[in-house]
Amino acid sequence: MNKKSVFLGIESSCDETAAAIVARDADGRGEILADVVLSQLEEHAAFGGVVPEIAARAHVEAMDRLIAEALERSGLSLCELDGVAATIGPGLIGGLIVGAMSGKAMAYAANKPFYGVNHLEGHALTARLTNGVKFPFLMLLVSGGHTQIVLVKGVGQYERWGTTIDDALGEAFDKTAKLLGLGYPGGPQVEAAAKTGDPKRIALPRPMKGEARLDFSFSGLKTAVRQAAQNLAPLSEQDVADLCAAFQLAVAETLQDRVGRSLARFKAEGLSAEDRPALVVAGGVAANSAIRAVLTSLCDGQGFAFVAPPFRLCTDNAVMIAWAGLERAAAGFPANGFDMPVRSRWPLDAKAAALIGSGRKGAKA
Ligand code: KG4
Ligand code: ZN
């Protein structure tokens, strides 16, 4: 691609319906022309988590309107676009079908190329749009559906170094909040409660510490919080704050260990010629300031640039999907056929072994 190119992006893999128009120039600089996101948080709040059928129906209701709104805000018509990209996996199958079908229909009607995008690739490449990050870099993805450390070598070239063998980190925050009687989503509530808590009063485990691998496990930590809460019951406000602080400290120290060793491995393998290669964070949990503080000081200590795209683009959105489509097109990947199926499971690194219990029943990414 040797000129400016503009894509429509569509995202509907979990509980956000989103459409965006993004441009990429020949030098790889991006520009967001429209970014529309509709969260279904309220529809799912009463259930304490995402209900797939409710999500799929909400995507159907909102999708056409959101695409029209994105086009209108960009000031462009469908014919002026150069391509359409939609998330086709991983995620909840009903939502994926809605987004993929909408994207294919738009592309077919306007006779434009269609790119089926891996949602995780969208997260992985966002920092190139927002911060111009160069390959290779390390990504820590910590969301409601995933907890992964990924070496991003190039468009379509990913090596998964670590993943969770049970719960995703955001899921662990949400479950911890639920068992302590806090609302959904739990991450922000746990963080707020932890501010007035004593992280040292209650001892919690550091799962998988000391193992050579770079994987995570969070379900034991959540069980330890449950047991500590049962021992203290009935819980005072201070007990809840102390439990949240202890949980957050355990999480922060776990990330410090796994990410710290990943940075060391990146350096030891001589992967980059950059003075300060980047550690990029993505996913809703990246909003947590205790976690950010730990990662920032790790990066400072080990000579990495800590890159956190704006929060709006760390969580689910369609800008990253349009951008991933543009990056794929620019890298010479052919467009996908309209027969390309959606995939509820779709690892970024096809060679990485599936770990027992990893990924998710729900598949929030
Ligand atoms: O990336 P995201 O918005 O959605 C997907 O998972 O796709 O991530 C949502 C997750 C939820 O589990 C939420 O509890 C968590 O991110 N989260 C946080 C914080 N803000 C959101 N976790 C810890 N601390 C926060 N401040
Ligand atoms: Zn996501």
mmCIF file of C-alpha atoms and ligand atoms in Angstrom:
data_model
loop_
_atom_site.group_PDB
_atom_site.id
_atom_site.type_symbol
_atom_site.label_atom_id
_atom_site.label_comp_id
_atom_site.label_asym_id
_atom_site.label_seq_id
_atom_site.Cartn_x
_atom_site.Cartn_y
_atom_site.Cartn_z
ATOM 1 C CA MET A 1 0.000 0.000 0.000
ATOM 2 C CA ASN A 2 1.658 3.259 -1.026
ATOM 3 C CA LYS A 3 -1.093 5.747 -0.317
ATOM 4 C CA LYS A 4 -3.368 6.694 2.514
ATOM 5 C CA SER A 5 -5.900 3.987 3.159
ATOM 6 C CA VAL A 6 -9.142 4.151 5.174
ATOM 7 C CA PHE A 7 -10.924 1.178 6.792
ATOM 8 C CA LEU A 8 -14.192 0.626 8.599
ATOM 9 C CA GLY A 9 -13.668 -1.543 11.695
ATOM 10 C CA ILE A 10 -16.339 -3.561 13.495
ATOM 11 C CA GLU A 11 -16.106 -5.167 16.964
ATOM 12 C CA SER A 12 -18.717 -7.342 18.685
ATOM 13 C CA SER A 13 -16.844 -10.247 20.283
ATOM 14 C CA CYS A 14 -18.028 -9.640 23.830
ATOM 15 C CA ASP A 15 -20.124 -6.941 25.485
ATOM 16 C CA GLU A 16 -19.147 -3.870 23.468
ATOM 17 C CA THR A 17 -20.686 -3.084 20.100
ATOM 18 C CA ALA A 18 -18.300 -0.800 18.237
ATOM 19 C CA ALA A 19 -17.633 0.730 14.827
ATOM 20 C CA ALA A 20 -14.761 2.979 13.788
ATOM 21 C CA ILE A 21 -13.185 4.611 10.747
ATOM 22 C CA VAL A 22 -9.385 4.757 10.775
ATOM 23 C CA ALA A 23 -6.812 5.965 8.237
ATOM 24 C CA ARG A 24 -3.218 4.845 7.763
ATOM 25 C CA ASP A 25 -0.730 6.752 5.628
ATOM 26 C CA ALA A 26 2.116 5.299 3.592
ATOM 27 C CA ASP A 27 4.565 5.918 6.468
ATOM 28 C CA GLY A 28 2.461 3.891 8.874
ATOM 29 C CA ARG A 29 0.953 6.826 10.738
ATOM 30 C CA GLY A 30 -2.628 6.379 11.787
ATOM 31 C CA GLU A 31 -5.537 8.745 12.267
ATOM 32 C CA ILE A 32 -8.845 7.980 13.986
ATOM 33 C CA LEU A 33 -11.668 9.527 11.949
ATOM 34 C CA ALA A 34 -14.546 8.111 14.008
ATOM 35 C CA ASP A 35 -14.778 5.910 17.097
ATOM 36 C CA VAL A 36 -18.174 4.750 18.353
ATOM 37 C CA VAL A 37 -18.569 2.282 21.253
ATOM 38 C CA LEU A 38 -21.756 1.129 22.928
ATOM 39 C CA SER A 39 -21.192 -0.765 26.170
ATOM 40 C CA GLN A 40 -23.725 -3.359 27.288
ATOM 41 C CA LEU A 41 -22.601 -3.090 30.923
ATOM 42 C CA GLU A 42 -26.082 -2.288 32.192
ATOM 43 C CA GLU A 43 -27.711 -5.227 30.394
ATOM 44 C CA HIS A 44 -25.344 -7.671 32.111
ATOM 45 C CA ALA A 45 -24.794 -6.036 35.522
ATOM 46 C CA ALA A 46 -27.706 -7.812 37.205
ATOM 47 C CA PHE A 47 -26.134 -11.172 36.277
ATOM 48 C CA GLY A 48 -22.613 -10.345 37.545
ATOM 49 C CA GLY A 49 -21.089 -11.229 34.171
ATOM 50 C CA VAL A 50 -21.698 -11.294 30.419
ATOM 51 C CA VAL A 51 -24.697 -13.374 29.279
ATOM 52 C CA PRO A 52 -23.936 -14.551 25.698
ATOM 53 C CA GLU A 53 -27.523 -14.561 24.400
ATOM 54 C CA ILE A 54 -28.279 -11.090 25.778
ATOM 55 C CA ALA A 55 -25.010 -9.849 24.264
ATOM 56 C CA ALA A 56 -25.809 -11.250 20.811
ATOM 57 C CA ARG A 57 -29.276 -9.679 20.751
ATOM 58 C CA ALA A 58 -27.912 -6.316 21.885
ATOM 59 C CA HIS A 59 -25.297 -6.420 19.088
ATOM 60 C CA VAL A 60 -28.016 -7.084 16.496
ATOM 61 C CA GLU A 61 -30.056 -4.139 17.740
ATOM 62 C CA ALA A 62 -27.190 -1.650 17.764
ATOM 63 C CA MET A 63 -24.842 -2.633 14.931
ATOM 64 C CA ASP A 64 -26.433 -0.926 11.895
ATOM 65 C CA ARG A 65 -26.941 2.298 13.802
ATOM 66 C CA LEU A 66 -23.360 2.362 15.075
ATOM 67 C CA ILE A 67 -21.860 1.747 11.631
ATOM 68 C CA ALA A 68 -24.020 4.538 10.171
ATOM 69 C CA GLU A 69 -22.958 6.843 13.005
ATOM 70 C CA ALA A 70 -19.252 6.094 12.496
ATOM 71 C CA LEU A 71 -19.523 6.823 8.773
ATOM 72 C CA GLU A 72 -21.414 10.033 9.438
ATOM 73 C CA ARG A 73 -18.873 11.249 11.988
ATOM 74 C CA SER A 74 -15.996 10.530 9.603
ATOM 75 C CA GLY A 75 -17.709 12.513 6.855
ATOM 76 C CA LEU A 76 -17.041 9.644 4.433
ATOM 77 C CA SER A 77 -19.381 7.452 2.461
ATOM 78 C CA LEU A 78 -19.019 3.692 2.166
ATOM 79 C CA CYS A 79 -17.672 4.053 -1.391
ATOM 80 C CA GLU A 80 -14.818 6.237 -0.145
ATOM 81 C CA LEU A 81 -13.460 3.468 2.099
ATOM 82 C CA ASP A 82 -10.624 1.174 1.055
ATOM 83 C CA GLY A 83 -11.700 -1.846 3.088
ATOM 84 C CA VAL A 84 -13.727 -3.325 5.920
ATOM 85 C CA ALA A 85 -12.345 -5.238 8.918
ATOM 86 C CA ALA A 86 -14.424 -7.113 11.486
ATOM 87 C CA THR A 87 -13.493 -9.219 14.507
ATOM 88 C CA ILE A 88 -14.110 -12.861 13.643
ATOM 89 C CA GLY A 89 -12.655 -14.369 16.847
ATOM 90 C CA PRO A 90 -11.964 -15.225 19.573
ATOM 91 C CA GLY A 91 -15.119 -14.407 21.515
ATOM 92 C CA LEU A 92 -18.770 -15.203 22.024
ATOM 93 C CA ILE A 93 -20.066 -16.836 18.884
ATOM 94 C CA GLY A 94 -23.396 -14.967 18.590
ATOM 95 C CA GLY A 95 -21.757 -11.553 18.765
ATOM 96 C CA LEU A 96 -18.988 -12.584 16.361
ATOM 97 C CA ILE A 97 -21.567 -13.695 13.790
ATOM 98 C CA VAL A 98 -23.340 -10.320 14.027
ATOM 99 C CA GLY A 99 -20.127 -8.335 13.451
ATOM 100 C CA ALA A 100 -18.706 -10.611 10.768
ATOM 101 C CA MET A 101 -21.948 -10.714 8.784
ATOM 102 C CA SER A 102 -22.325 -6.931 8.999
ATOM 103 C CA GLY A 103 -18.748 -6.397 7.851
ATOM 104 C CA LYS A 104 -19.020 -8.865 4.984
ATOM 105 C CA ALA A 105 -22.315 -7.330 3.866
ATOM 106 C CA MET A 106 -20.851 -3.811 3.821
ATOM 107 C CA ALA A 107 -17.746 -4.975 1.966
ATOM 108 C CA TYR A 108 -19.778 -6.958 -0.561
ATOM 109 C CA ALA A 109 -22.221 -4.109 -1.196
ATOM 110 C CA ALA A 110 -19.439 -1.566 -1.728
ATOM 111 C CA ASN A 111 -17.128 -3.990 -3.527
ATOM 112 C CA LYS A 112 -14.308 -3.495 -0.997
ATOM 113 C CA PRO A 113 -11.860 -6.043 0.448
ATOM 114 C CA PHE A 114 -12.895 -7.735 3.704
ATOM 115 C CA TYR A 115 -10.426 -8.574 6.479
ATOM 116 C CA GLY A 116 -11.420 -10.970 9.274
ATOM 117 C CA VAL A 117 -9.412 -9.841 12.296
ATOM 118 C CA ASN A 118 -8.257 -11.675 15.425
ATOM 119 C CA HIS A 119 -9.441 -9.560 18.375
ATOM 120 C CA LEU A 120 -6.138 -10.206 20.177
ATOM 121 C CA GLU A 121 -4.194 -8.917 17.173
ATOM 122 C CA GLY A 122 -6.267 -5.748 17.490
ATOM 123 C CA HIS A 123 -5.101 -5.319 21.085
ATOM 124 C CA ALA A 124 -1.528 -6.196 20.130
ATOM 125 C CA LEU A 125 -1.174 -3.618 17.334
ATOM 126 C CA THR A 126 -2.964 -0.654 18.987
ATOM 127 C CA ALA A 127 0.252 0.796 20.408
ATOM 128 C CA ARG A 128 1.587 1.191 16.864
ATOM 129 C CA LEU A 129 -1.333 3.472 16.072
ATOM 130 C CA THR A 130 -1.216 5.465 19.304
ATOM 131 C CA ASN A 131 2.530 5.496 20.013
ATOM 132 C CA GLY A 132 4.231 4.404 16.795
ATOM 133 C CA VAL A 133 5.825 1.462 18.635
ATOM 134 C CA LYS A 134 8.321 -0.498 16.519
ATOM 135 C CA PHE A 135 8.539 -4.288 16.180
ATOM 136 C CA PRO A 136 9.491 -6.333 18.087
ATOM 137 C CA PHE A 137 7.911 -5.506 21.438
ATOM 138 C CA LEU A 138 6.404 -7.289 24.410
ATOM 139 C CA MET A 139 2.706 -7.082 25.197
ATOM 140 C CA LEU A 140 0.979 -7.776 28.486
ATOM 141 C CA LEU A 141 -2.723 -8.303 27.811
ATOM 142 C CA VAL A 142 -4.762 -8.287 31.019
ATOM 143 C CA SER A 143 -8.505 -8.180 30.435
ATOM 144 C CA GLY A 144 -11.695 -9.896 31.548
ATOM 145 C CA GLY A 145 -10.964 -12.765 29.164
ATOM 146 C CA HIS A 146 -7.204 -12.987 28.753
ATOM 147 C CA THR A 147 -3.949 -12.801 30.652
ATOM 148 C CA GLN A 148 -1.062 -13.200 28.259
ATOM 149 C CA ILE A 149 2.510 -12.151 27.730
ATOM 150 C CA VAL A 150 3.117 -12.053 23.984
ATOM 151 C CA LEU A 151 6.201 -11.281 21.924
ATOM 152 C CA VAL A 152 4.942 -9.219 18.981
ATOM 153 C CA LYS A 153 7.480 -9.734 16.190
ATOM 154 C CA GLY A 154 5.486 -8.306 13.309
ATOM 155 C CA VAL A 155 1.999 -8.221 11.833
ATOM 156 C CA GLY A 156 0.742 -11.801 12.093
ATOM 157 C CA GLN A 157 3.868 -12.906 13.986
ATOM 158 C CA TYR A 158 3.241 -13.643 17.622
ATOM 159 C CA GLU A 159 4.933 -15.796 20.228
ATOM 160 C CA ARG A 160 2.988 -16.432 23.382
ATOM 161 C CA TRP A 161 5.388 -16.565 26.322
ATOM 162 C CA GLY A 162 2.855 -16.846 29.114
ATOM 163 C CA THR A 163 -0.853 -17.312 29.670
ATOM 164 C CA THR A 164 -3.230 -18.151 32.485
ATOM 165 C CA ILE A 165 -3.921 -21.788 33.250
ATOM 166 C CA ASP A 166 -7.302 -20.937 34.806
ATOM 167 C CA ASP A 167 -8.984 -17.552 35.415
ATOM 168 C CA ALA A 168 -8.128 -14.387 33.513
ATOM 169 C CA LEU A 169 -6.912 -11.563 35.748
ATOM 170 C CA GLY A 170 -9.965 -9.339 35.171
ATOM 171 C CA GLU A 171 -12.151 -12.327 35.934
ATOM 172 C CA ALA A 172 -10.250 -12.833 39.214
ATOM 173 C CA PHE A 173 -10.866 -9.166 40.119
ATOM 174 C CA ASP A 174 -14.566 -9.557 39.253
ATOM 175 C CA LYS A 175 -14.986 -12.785 41.249
ATOM 176 C CA THR A 176 -13.110 -11.348 44.238
ATOM 177 C CA ALA A 177 -15.362 -8.277 44.162
ATOM 178 C CA LYS A 178 -18.458 -10.461 43.975
ATOM 179 C CA LEU A 179 -17.522 -12.625 46.945
ATOM 180 C CA LEU A 180 -16.760 -9.496 49.002
ATOM 181 C CA GLY A 181 -20.154 -8.008 48.134
ATOM 182 C CA LEU A 182 -18.798 -5.317 45.784
ATOM 183 C CA GLY A 183 -20.452 -4.503 42.425
ATOM 184 C CA TYR A 184 -19.700 -5.476 38.805
ATOM 185 C CA PRO A 185 -17.338 -4.902 37.068
ATOM 186 C CA GLY A 186 -15.211 -5.622 40.101
ATOM 187 C CA GLY A 187 -11.775 -4.308 39.132
ATOM 188 C CA PRO A 188 -12.418 -0.606 39.760
ATOM 189 C CA GLN A 189 -14.272 -1.407 43.016
ATOM 190 C CA VAL A 190 -11.476 -3.609 44.340
ATOM 191 C CA GLU A 191 -8.960 -0.896 43.470
ATOM 192 C CA ALA A 192 -11.041 1.775 45.229
ATOM 193 C CA ALA A 193 -11.537 -0.358 48.363
ATOM 194 C CA ALA A 194 -7.837 -1.306 48.456
ATOM 195 C CA LYS A 195 -6.884 2.371 48.879
ATOM 196 C CA THR A 196 -7.936 2.356 52.540
ATOM 197 C CA GLY A 197 -6.771 -1.206 53.213
ATOM 198 C CA ASP A 198 -3.679 -2.700 54.836
ATOM 199 C CA PRO A 199 -2.110 -5.043 52.251
ATOM 200 C CA LYS A 200 -0.018 -6.833 54.915
ATOM 201 C CA ARG A 201 -2.714 -7.776 57.452
ATOM 202 C CA ILE A 202 -3.943 -10.852 55.561
ATOM 203 C CA ALA A 203 -1.399 -13.162 53.930
ATOM 204 C CA LEU A 204 -2.366 -14.474 50.483
ATOM 205 C CA PRO A 205 -0.441 -16.882 48.217
ATOM 206 C CA ARG A 206 1.662 -15.906 45.182
ATOM 207 C CA PRO A 207 0.533 -18.632 42.733
ATOM 208 C CA MET A 208 3.238 -20.251 40.553
ATOM 209 C CA LYS A 209 6.009 -18.137 42.048
ATOM 210 C CA GLY A 210 9.403 -19.751 41.677
ATOM 211 C CA GLU A 211 8.450 -21.806 38.615
ATOM 212 C CA ALA A 212 10.583 -21.340 35.511
ATOM 213 C CA ARG A 213 7.593 -20.853 33.183
ATOM 214 C CA LEU A 214 5.961 -17.484 32.560
ATOM 215 C CA ASP A 215 2.338 -18.624 33.020
ATOM 216 C CA PHE A 216 -0.244 -17.410 35.520
ATOM 217 C CA SER A 217 -2.851 -18.958 37.803
ATOM 218 C CA PHE A 218 -5.426 -16.877 39.655
ATOM 219 C CA SER A 219 -8.156 -19.245 40.769
ATOM 220 C CA GLY A 220 -6.229 -20.337 43.899
ATOM 221 C CA LEU A 221 -5.764 -16.714 44.879
ATOM 222 C CA LYS A 222 -9.484 -16.097 44.622
ATOM 223 C CA THR A 223 -10.163 -19.206 46.769
ATOM 224 C CA ALA A 224 -7.668 -17.951 49.359
ATOM 225 C CA VAL A 225 -9.574 -14.636 49.508
ATOM 226 C CA ARG A 226 -12.817 -16.574 49.984
ATOM 227 C CA GLN A 227 -11.352 -18.605 52.862
ATOM 228 C CA ALA A 228 -9.885 -15.521 54.541
ATOM 229 C CA ALA A 229 -13.257 -13.775 54.174
ATOM 230 C CA GLN A 230 -15.062 -16.750 55.721
ATOM 231 C CA ASN A 231 -12.644 -16.737 58.675
ATOM 232 C CA LEU A 232 -13.256 -13.039 59.290
ATOM 233 C CA ALA A 233 -17.045 -13.062 58.737
ATOM 234 C CA PRO A 234 -19.065 -10.983 59.354
ATOM 235 C CA LEU A 235 -16.888 -8.589 57.356
ATOM 236 C CA SER A 236 -16.430 -5.003 58.432
ATOM 237 C CA GLU A 237 -15.702 -2.309 55.857
ATOM 238 C CA GLN A 238 -12.081 -2.387 57.018
ATOM 239 C CA ASP A 239 -11.904 -6.175 56.523
ATOM 240 C CA VAL A 240 -13.118 -5.764 52.932
ATOM 241 C CA ALA A 241 -10.570 -2.997 52.323
ATOM 242 C CA ASP A 242 -7.749 -5.121 53.806
ATOM 243 C CA LEU A 243 -8.735 -8.147 51.704
ATOM 244 C CA CYS A 244 -8.839 -6.024 48.538
ATOM 245 C CA ALA A 245 -5.440 -4.506 49.352
ATOM 246 C CA ALA A 246 -3.957 -7.958 50.015
ATOM 247 C CA PHE A 247 -5.425 -9.322 46.765
ATOM 248 C CA GLN A 248 -4.121 -6.386 44.739
ATOM 249 C CA LEU A 249 -0.653 -6.714 46.270
ATOM 250 C CA ALA A 250 -0.584 -10.446 45.440
ATOM 251 C CA VAL A 251 -1.583 -9.654 41.837
ATOM 252 C CA ALA A 252 0.946 -6.828 41.502
ATOM 253 C CA GLU A 253 3.790 -8.984 42.845
ATOM 254 C CA THR A 254 2.796 -11.850 40.547
ATOM 255 C CA LEU A 255 2.878 -9.558 37.513
ATOM 256 C CA GLN A 256 6.160 -8.103 38.721
ATOM 257 C CA ASP A 257 7.693 -11.583 38.794
ATOM 258 C CA ARG A 258 6.363 -12.844 35.420
ATOM 259 C CA VAL A 259 6.772 -9.590 33.480
ATOM 260 C CA GLY A 260 10.169 -8.875 35.069
ATOM 261 C CA ARG A 261 11.459 -12.252 33.875
ATOM 262 C CA SER A 262 9.930 -11.685 30.430
ATOM 263 C CA LEU A 263 11.763 -8.383 30.054
ATOM 264 C CA ALA A 264 14.988 -10.102 31.081
ATOM 265 C CA ARG A 265 14.374 -12.875 28.504
ATOM 266 C CA PHE A 266 13.664 -10.302 25.780
ATOM 267 C CA LYS A 267 17.002 -8.603 26.519
ATOM 268 C CA ALA A 268 18.921 -11.865 26.888
ATOM 269 C CA GLU A 269 17.689 -13.094 23.498
ATOM 270 C CA GLY A 270 18.893 -9.849 21.884
ATOM 271 C CA LEU A 271 15.544 -9.429 20.169
ATOM 272 C CA SER A 272 15.660 -5.710 19.491
ATOM 273 C CA ALA A 273 18.206 -3.167 18.348
ATOM 274 C CA GLU A 274 16.155 -0.378 19.967
ATOM 275 C CA ASP A 275 17.733 1.407 22.948
ATOM 276 C CA ARG A 276 14.509 1.167 24.877
ATOM 277 C CA PRO A 277 12.236 -1.535 23.489
ATOM 278 C CA ALA A 278 8.596 -1.286 24.541
ATOM 279 C CA LEU A 279 6.442 -3.144 27.011
ATOM 280 C CA VAL A 280 2.874 -2.465 25.887
ATOM 281 C CA VAL A 281 -0.116 -3.062 28.160
ATOM 282 C CA ALA A 282 -3.665 -3.621 26.992
ATOM 283 C CA GLY A 283 -6.962 -4.716 28.490
ATOM 284 C CA GLY A 284 -9.216 -3.263 31.172
ATOM 285 C CA VAL A 285 -6.993 -4.319 34.093
ATOM 286 C CA ALA A 286 -4.273 -2.046 32.702
ATOM 287 C CA ALA A 287 -6.313 0.803 34.203
ATOM 288 C CA ASN A 288 -5.267 -0.309 37.696
ATOM 289 C CA SER A 289 -2.841 2.221 39.141
ATOM 290 C CA ALA A 290 -1.095 -0.200 41.532
ATOM 291 C CA ILE A 291 -0.380 -2.491 38.573
ATOM 292 C CA ARG A 292 0.752 0.423 36.415
ATOM 293 C CA ALA A 293 3.111 1.587 39.145
ATOM 294 C CA VAL A 294 4.760 -1.836 39.378
ATOM 295 C CA LEU A 295 5.122 -2.127 35.593
ATOM 296 C CA THR A 296 6.471 1.412 35.237
ATOM 297 C CA SER A 297 9.211 0.831 37.770
ATOM 298 C CA LEU A 298 10.058 -2.569 36.259
ATOM 299 C CA CYS A 299 10.464 -0.922 32.845
ATOM 300 C CA ASP A 300 12.554 1.902 34.256
ATOM 301 C CA GLY A 301 14.816 -0.585 36.014
ATOM 302 C CA GLN A 302 15.288 -2.839 32.972
ATOM 303 C CA GLY A 303 15.590 -0.205 30.221
ATOM 304 C CA PHE A 304 12.157 -0.596 28.611
ATOM 305 C CA ALA A 305 9.658 2.057 27.581
ATOM 306 C CA PHE A 306 6.324 1.503 29.333
ATOM 307 C CA VAL A 307 3.575 2.126 26.782
ATOM 308 C CA ALA A 308 -0.073 2.266 27.779
ATOM 309 C CA PRO A 309 -2.420 3.440 25.025
ATOM 310 C CA PRO A 310 -5.246 5.718 26.238
ATOM 311 C CA PHE A 311 -7.665 3.727 28.384
ATOM 312 C CA ARG A 312 -10.447 3.960 25.802
ATOM 313 C CA LEU A 313 -8.233 2.093 23.347
ATOM 314 C CA CYS A 314 -6.937 -0.424 25.946
ATOM 315 C CA THR A 315 -10.446 -1.806 26.392
ATOM 316 C CA ASP A 316 -12.584 -3.232 23.590
ATOM 317 C CA ASN A 317 -13.151 -0.908 20.641
ATOM 318 C CA ALA A 318 -13.372 -0.996 16.848
ATOM 319 C CA VAL A 319 -10.472 1.392 16.210
ATOM 320 C CA MET A 320 -8.063 -1.447 16.943
ATOM 321 C CA ILE A 321 -9.915 -3.738 14.529
ATOM 322 C CA ALA A 322 -9.854 -1.209 11.680
ATOM 323 C CA TRP A 323 -6.176 -0.596 12.441
ATOM 324 C CA ALA A 324 -5.329 -4.320 12.462
ATOM 325 C CA GLY A 325 -7.055 -4.619 9.060
ATOM 326 C CA LEU A 326 -5.013 -1.685 7.734
ATOM 327 C CA GLU A 327 -1.793 -3.166 9.109
ATOM 328 C CA ARG A 328 -2.572 -6.545 7.555
ATOM 329 C CA ALA A 329 -3.306 -4.949 4.192
ATOM 330 C CA ALA A 330 -0.117 -2.830 4.375
ATOM 331 C CA ALA A 331 1.938 -5.915 5.266
ATOM 332 C CA GLY A 332 0.672 -7.621 2.112
ATOM 333 C CA PHE A 333 -1.792 -10.085 3.611
ATOM 334 C CA PRO A 334 -4.536 -10.889 1.095
ATOM 335 C CA ALA A 335 -8.136 -9.977 1.900
ATOM 336 C CA ASN A 336 -10.318 -12.793 3.260
ATOM 337 C CA GLY A 337 -13.141 -14.424 1.378
ATOM 338 C CA PHE A 338 -16.743 -13.936 2.402
ATOM 339 C CA ASP A 339 -16.789 -17.596 3.388
ATOM 340 C CA MET A 340 -14.320 -16.997 6.237
ATOM 341 C CA PRO A 341 -15.911 -18.490 9.365
ATOM 342 C CA VAL A 342 -16.011 -16.973 12.870
ATOM 343 C CA ARG A 343 -13.990 -18.727 15.611
ATOM 344 C CA SER A 344 -14.840 -18.745 19.308
ATOM 345 C CA ARG A 345 -11.282 -19.866 20.066
ATOM 346 C CA TRP A 346 -8.385 -18.519 18.068
ATOM 347 C CA PRO A 347 -4.955 -18.293 19.720
ATOM 348 C CA LEU A 348 -2.625 -15.602 18.389
ATOM 349 C CA ASP A 349 0.247 -18.022 18.496
ATOM 350 C CA ALA A 350 -0.885 -21.202 16.785
ATOM 351 C CA LYS A 351 2.237 -23.050 17.925
ATOM 352 C CA ALA A 352 1.715 -22.404 21.668
ATOM 353 C CA ALA A 353 0.279 -25.436 23.424
ATOM 354 C CA ALA A 354 -3.240 -25.012 24.778
ATOM 355 C CA LEU A 355 -2.908 -25.115 28.562
ATOM 356 C CA ILE A 356 -5.416 -27.083 30.568
ATOM 357 C CA GLY A 357 -8.211 -24.811 31.695
ATOM 358 C CA SER A 358 -6.754 -21.777 29.940
ATOM 359 C CA GLY A 359 -8.833 -19.418 27.873
ATOM 360 C CA ARG A 360 -12.366 -19.060 29.073
ATOM 361 C CA LYS A 361 -15.715 -20.548 29.220
ATOM 362 C CA GLY A 362 -17.122 -17.130 28.303
ATOM 363 C CA ALA A 363 -14.286 -15.985 26.062
ATOM 364 C CA LYS A 364 -14.168 -12.300 26.944
ATOM 365 C CA ALA A 365 -11.069 -10.912 25.395
HETATM 366 O O1 KG4 B 1 -10.636 -5.167 28.396
HETATM 367 P P1 KG4 B 1 -11.915 -5.052 29.156
HETATM 368 O O2 KG4 B 1 -12.592 -3.725 29.237
HETATM 369 O O3 KG4 B 1 -12.991 -6.040 28.612
HETATM 370 C C1 KG4 B 1 -12.741 -7.307 28.206
HETATM 371 O O4 KG4 B 1 -12.359 -8.155 29.045
HETATM 372 O O5 KG4 B 1 -12.907 -7.543 27.012
HETATM 373 O O6 KG4 B 1 -11.591 -5.574 30.620
HETATM 374 C C2 KG4 B 1 -12.574 -5.653 31.592
HETATM 375 C C3 KG4 B 1 -11.931 -6.160 32.865
HETATM 376 C C4 KG4 B 1 -12.964 -6.454 33.942
HETATM 377 O O7 KG4 B 1 -12.699 -7.729 34.452
HETATM 378 C C5 KG4 B 1 -12.708 -5.351 34.960
HETATM 379 O O8 KG4 B 1 -13.007 -5.741 36.282
HETATM 380 C C6 KG4 B 1 -11.222 -5.083 34.769
HETATM 381 O O9 KG4 B 1 -11.025 -5.178 33.377
HETATM 382 N N1 KG4 B 1 -10.835 -3.757 35.252
HETATM 383 C C7 KG4 B 1 -9.974 -3.554 36.262
HETATM 384 C C8 KG4 B 1 -9.926 -2.158 36.478
HETATM 385 N N2 KG4 B 1 -10.753 -1.547 35.575
HETATM 386 C C9 KG4 B 1 -11.296 -2.562 34.821
HETATM 387 N N3 KG4 B 1 -9.270 -4.418 37.007
HETATM 388 C C10 KG4 B 1 -8.476 -3.904 37.977
HETATM 389 N N4 KG4 B 1 -8.392 -2.579 38.256
HETATM 390 C C11 KG4 B 1 -9.087 -1.680 37.537
HETATM 391 N N5 KG4 B 1 -8.990 -0.373 37.833
HETATM 392 ZN ZN ZN B 2 -10.477 -7.359 24.389
#
